[in-house]
């Protein structure tokens, strides 16, 4: 059916230009020739449906984890656990002042109602 | 009327036969429009994908070959407007390097340079010239087959091919390119 470009089908013997054009166009054609992609792309339709179900489950699990975490954080840690010492702003600080106040305030004179005050 | 369901083995076999028989000429039509081998292959695959989808949708196509040609021509025209075309694809020259790995580097570079030059000159020709040159030299179609595909008579094929070939040869000669004797 086809005739090689090197044959004189078009009324003149093939010359260097014919060979050059033939080389050029042959070089442009993909080699090896790829197969059809249509059926290959038709197949993943089923796989994508599976992926959709899987992704829905993943999303549901993620939402459940988030809700659980939110509930946990809003209600605080469960009771019965040993209290964890909280870091204070100042070393040895406490609600009553602790050692810090002892050092800061001068020692008060102890008042004994039975003692006789010294006369000036 | 085709009794086979779209995904049946016989329909797949029919599709494979169509692809083997017509994909190269679909590529040639798209290539002649843009002289971009990769874009032409994308258009070819898209045309066959659309044919497959038509079958899946249950649409009957009386003449798949003519249908593919028409779709490929339309896709090639649409490619001009699309972002895909504007952004370009992998430069064909790079792909040439991959394909012709058996040629020594200096010869390969010289060959690629010559082919890039031919490509540039082809782009200056009329699309009808590129059509007929591609069918003749890429697919090695004879005059009868070219006439059938382009829907012109055989005498017109001879005349148009001769003139297209002469125009390209003259442009090459004018730029100092002479073929190896």
Coordinates of C-alpha atoms in Angstrom, one line a residue:
Chain A
X1 CA 0.0 0.0 0.0
X2 CA 2.7 2.4 0.9
X3 CA 5.8 3.2 -1.1
X4 CA 9.2 4.0 0.3
X5 CA 10.2 7.7 -0.2
X6 CA 13.4 6.4 -1.8
X7 CA 11.4 5.1 -4.7
X8 CA 10.7 7.4 -7.7
X9 CA 6.9 7.4 -7.1
X10 CA 6.5 11.1 -7.6
X11 CA 8.1 11.4 -11.0
X12 CA 11.7 12.0 -10.0
X13 CA 14.3 9.8 -8.5
X14 CA 14.9 10.3 -4.8
X15 CA 17.6 12.8 -4.0
X16 CA 19.3 14.0 -0.9
X17 CA 16.4 16.2 0.1
X18 CA 14.1 13.2 0.0
X19 CA 16.4 11.3 2.3
X20 CA 16.8 14.4 4.6
X21 CA 13.0 14.9 4.9
X22 CA 12.5 11.2 5.5
X23 CA 15.1 11.2 8.2
X24 CA 13.6 14.3 9.8
X25 CA 10.0 13.0 9.9
X26 CA 11.1 9.6 11.1
X27 CA 13.1 11.2 13.9
X28 CA 10.0 13.2 14.9
X29 CA 7.8 10.2 15.3
X30 CA 7.8 8.6 18.7
X31 CA 9.9 5.4 18.8
X32 CA 8.7 3.0 20.1
X33 CA 5.2 3.9 19.3
X34 CA 3.2 4.1 22.6
X35 CA 0.1 2.0 23.2
X36 CA -3.4 3.4 23.7
X37 CA -3.9 5.1 27.0
X38 CA -7.7 5.2 26.8
X39 CA -8.2 1.8 28.3
X40 CA -5.5 2.3 30.8
X41 CA -7.2 5.5 32.0
X42 CA -10.6 3.8 32.0
X43 CA -9.5 1.2 34.5
X44 CA -8.6 3.5 37.4
X45 CA -12.3 4.6 37.7
X46 CA -13.0 1.6 39.9
X47 CA -9.8 2.2 41.9
X48 CA -10.8 5.8 42.5
X49 CA -14.1 4.7 43.9
X50 CA -12.3 2.5 46.4
X51 CA -10.0 5.4 47.3
X52 CA -13.1 7.6 47.9
X53 CA -14.5 5.1 50.4
X54 CA -11.1 4.9 52.1
X55 CA -10.7 8.6 52.3
X56 CA -14.2 9.0 53.8
X57 CA -13.2 6.6 56.6
X58 CA -10.0 8.4 57.2
X59 CA -11.9 11.7 57.4
X60 CA -14.4 10.2 59.8
X61 CA -11.6 8.9 62.0
X62 CA -9.8 12.2 62.0
X63 CA -13.0 14.1 63.0
X64 CA -13.6 11.6 65.9
X65 CA -10.0 12.0 67.1
X66 CA -10.4 15.8 67.0
X67 CA -13.7 15.7 68.9
X68 CA -12.3 13.4 71.5
X69 CA -9.2 15.6 72.0
X70 CA -11.4 18.7 72.3
X71 CA -13.6 17.0 75.0
X72 CA -10.6 15.9 76.9
X73 CA -9.0 19.4 76.9
X74 CA -12.2 21.2 77.8
X75 CA -12.9 18.9 80.9
X76 CA -9.3 19.0 82.2
X77 CA -7.3 16.0 83.3
X78 CA -9.1 13.3 85.1
X79 CA -9.0 13.3 88.9
X80 CA -7.0 10.9 91.0
X81 CA -3.8 11.6 89.2
X82 CA -0.9 12.8 91.2
X83 CA -0.7 16.6 90.9
X84 CA 2.0 17.8 88.8
X85 CA 4.0 20.7 90.3
X86 CA 3.3 23.8 88.3
X87 CA 6.2 26.0 87.6
X88 CA 6.1 29.3 89.6
X89 CA 7.2 32.7 88.5
X90 CA 9.7 32.9 91.4
X91 CA 11.8 30.2 92.9
X92 CA 10.3 28.9 96.2
X93 CA 7.2 31.1 95.7
X94 CA 3.9 29.9 97.2
X95 CA 0.5 31.3 98.0
X96 CA 1.5 32.2 101.5
X97 CA 4.7 33.8 100.6
X98 CA 6.9 31.0 101.9
X99 CA 10.6 31.5 102.3
X100 CA 10.6 34.5 100.2
X101 CA 8.5 36.6 102.6
X102 CA 10.5 35.4 105.5
X103 CA 13.6 36.8 104.0
X104 CA 11.9 40.0 102.8
X105 CA 10.1 41.2 106.0
X106 CA 12.0 42.1 109.2
X107 CA 11.4 39.8 112.1
X108 CA 8.5 41.0 114.3
X109 CA 9.1 41.3 118.0
X110 CA 7.3 38.6 119.8
X111 CA 4.6 40.0 122.0
X112 CA 4.2 38.4 125.5
X113 CA 1.3 39.8 127.5
X114 CA 2.9 38.5 130.8
X115 CA 6.2 40.2 130.3
X116 CA 6.9 43.5 132.0
X117 CA 7.7 46.2 129.7
X118 CA 11.0 47.8 130.2
X119 CA 10.9 51.2 131.6
X120 CA 12.7 53.9 129.7
Chain B
X1 CA -25.3 -0.9 15.7
X2 CA -22.6 -2.5 17.7
X3 CA -24.0 -5.2 20.0
X4 CA -20.9 -5.4 22.2
X5 CA -21.0 -3.5 25.5
X6 CA -18.2 -0.9 25.8
X7 CA -15.8 -2.8 28.0
X8 CA -16.3 -6.2 26.5
X9 CA -13.1 -8.0 25.3
X10 CA -14.2 -7.8 21.7
X11 CA -14.7 -4.1 22.0
X12 CA -11.3 -3.7 23.5
X13 CA -9.8 -5.7 20.7
X14 CA -11.6 -3.6 18.2
X15 CA -10.2 -0.5 19.9
X16 CA -6.7 -1.9 19.8
X17 CA -7.0 -2.6 16.1
X18 CA -8.3 1.0 15.5
X19 CA -5.4 2.4 17.5
X20 CA -2.8 0.3 15.6
X21 CA -4.3 1.2 12.3
X22 CA -5.0 4.9 12.6
X23 CA -3.1 6.4 15.5
X24 CA -0.1 7.3 13.3
X25 CA -2.1 9.2 10.8
X26 CA -4.0 11.0 13.7
X27 CA -0.6 11.9 15.0
X28 CA 0.5 13.1 11.6
X29 CA -2.5 15.4 11.3
X30 CA -1.8 16.9 14.7
X31 CA 2.0 17.1 13.9
X32 CA 1.4 18.9 10.6
X33 CA -0.5 21.6 12.5
X34 CA 2.0 22.4 15.2
X35 CA 5.3 20.5 14.2
X36 CA 5.4 19.5 17.9
X37 CA 5.8 15.7 18.3
X38 CA 4.8 15.6 21.9
X39 CA 1.8 17.8 21.6
X40 CA 0.8 15.7 18.6
X41 CA 1.0 12.5 20.7
X42 CA -1.1 14.2 23.5
X43 CA -3.7 15.1 20.9
X44 CA -3.6 11.5 19.5
X45 CA -4.2 10.0 22.9
X46 CA -6.9 12.4 23.7
X47 CA -8.7 11.7 20.4
X48 CA -8.7 8.0 21.1
X49 CA -9.7 8.5 24.8
X50 CA -12.7 10.4 23.5
X51 CA -13.6 7.7 21.1
X52 CA -13.5 5.2 24.0
X53 CA -15.7 7.4 26.1
X54 CA -18.2 7.7 23.3
X55 CA -18.3 3.9 23.2
X56 CA -18.7 3.7 26.9
X57 CA -21.6 6.2 26.7
X58 CA -23.2 3.8 24.2
X59 CA -22.8 6.2 21.3
X60 CA -22.3 4.6 17.9
X61 CA -19.7 6.0 15.6
X62 CA -20.2 5.0 12.0
X63 CA -16.8 5.9 10.7
X64 CA -14.3 5.9 13.5
X65 CA -11.4 6.9 11.3
X66 CA -13.1 10.0 10.0
X67 CA -14.4 10.7 13.5
X68 CA -10.8 10.5 14.9
X69 CA -9.5 12.8 12.1
X70 CA -12.1 15.4 12.8
X71 CA -11.5 15.3 16.6
X72 CA -7.8 15.5 16.1
X73 CA -8.1 18.5 13.9
X74 CA -10.4 20.2 16.4
X75 CA -8.1 19.4 19.3
X76 CA -5.1 20.7 17.3
X77 CA -7.0 24.0 16.7
X78 CA -8.1 24.2 20.4
X79 CA -4.5 23.6 21.4
X80 CA -3.7 27.1 20.1
X81 CA -6.0 28.6 22.7
X82 CA -5.3 26.5 25.7
X83 CA -2.9 27.2 28.5
X84 CA -1.3 23.9 27.7
X85 CA -0.2 25.3 24.3
X86 CA 0.8 28.7 25.7
X87 CA 3.0 27.1 28.4
X88 CA 4.5 24.7 26.0
X89 CA 5.6 21.1 26.6
X90 CA 9.0 19.4 26.8
X91 CA 11.1 20.8 24.0
X92 CA 11.2 18.4 21.2
X93 CA 14.9 18.8 20.8
X94 CA 15.4 17.3 24.3
X95 CA 13.3 14.3 23.3
X96 CA 15.3 14.0 20.1
X97 CA 18.4 13.5 22.3
X98 CA 16.7 10.7 24.1
X99 CA 15.6 9.0 21.0
X100 CA 18.8 9.1 19.1
X101 CA 21.0 7.8 21.9
X102 CA 23.0 5.6 19.6
X103 CA 24.5 8.5 17.6
X104 CA 27.8 10.0 18.7
X105 CA 27.3 13.3 20.5
X106 CA 28.9 15.7 17.9
X107 CA 27.0 14.0 15.1
X108 CA 23.8 14.1 17.2
X109 CA 24.2 17.8 17.9
X110 CA 24.7 18.5 14.2
X111 CA 21.7 16.4 13.3
X112 CA 19.5 18.1 15.9
X113 CA 20.6 21.4 14.7
X114 CA 19.7 20.5 11.1
X115 CA 16.3 19.1 12.2
X116 CA 15.5 22.2 14.3
X117 CA 16.3 24.2 11.2
X118 CA 14.0 22.0 9.0
X119 CA 11.3 22.3 11.7
X120 CA 11.6 26.1 11.6
X121 CA 11.3 26.2 7.8
X122 CA 8.3 23.8 7.9
X123 CA 6.5 26.2 10.2
X124 CA 6.9 28.8 7.5
X125 CA 5.0 26.7 5.0
X126 CA 1.3 26.5 4.6
X127 CA -0.5 24.0 6.7
X128 CA -1.6 22.1 3.6
X129 CA 2.1 21.7 2.6
X130 CA 2.9 20.4 6.1
X131 CA 0.0 17.9 5.8
X132 CA 1.1 16.4 2.6
X133 CA 4.8 16.3 3.5
X134 CA 4.1 14.6 6.9
X135 CA 1.9 12.0 5.3
X136 CA 4.4 11.3 2.6
X137 CA 7.7 11.3 4.6
X138 CA 6.6 10.3 8.1
X139 CA 4.0 7.7 7.2
X140 CA 5.3 6.8 3.7
X141 CA 1.8 7.0 2.3
X142 CA 1.5 6.7 -1.4
X143 CA -0.4 9.1 -3.6
X144 CA -3.6 7.1 -3.5
X145 CA -3.7 6.9 0.3
X146 CA -2.8 10.6 0.7
X147 CA -5.6 11.4 -1.8
X148 CA -8.1 9.4 0.2
X149 CA -7.1 10.9 3.5
X150 CA -7.0 14.5 2.3
X151 CA -10.1 14.0 0.1
X152 CA -8.4 15.3 -3.0
X153 CA -7.6 13.5 -6.3
X154 CA -4.4 11.7 -7.0
X155 CA -3.2 14.3 -9.6
X156 CA -3.6 17.0 -7.0
X157 CA -1.6 15.0 -4.6
X158 CA 1.3 14.8 -7.0
X159 CA 1.1 18.4 -7.8
X160 CA 0.8 19.6 -4.2
X161 CA 3.5 17.3 -2.9
X162 CA 5.9 18.3 -5.6
X163 CA 5.4 21.9 -4.9
X164 CA 5.6 21.5 -1.1
X165 CA 8.8 19.5 -1.4
X166 CA 10.3 22.1 -3.7
X167 CA 9.4 25.0 -1.4
X168 CA 11.0 23.3 1.5
X169 CA 14.1 22.4 -0.5
X170 CA 14.4 25.9 -1.8
X171 CA 14.2 27.4 1.7
X172 CA 16.9 25.0 2.9
X173 CA 19.1 25.8 0.0
X174 CA 18.6 29.5 0.5
X175 CA 19.9 29.1 4.1
X176 CA 22.9 27.2 3.0
X177 CA 21.7 23.7 3.8
X178 CA 22.6 21.2 1.2
X179 CA 21.8 17.5 1.6
X180 CA 24.4 14.9 1.7
X181 CA 24.9 13.4 -1.7

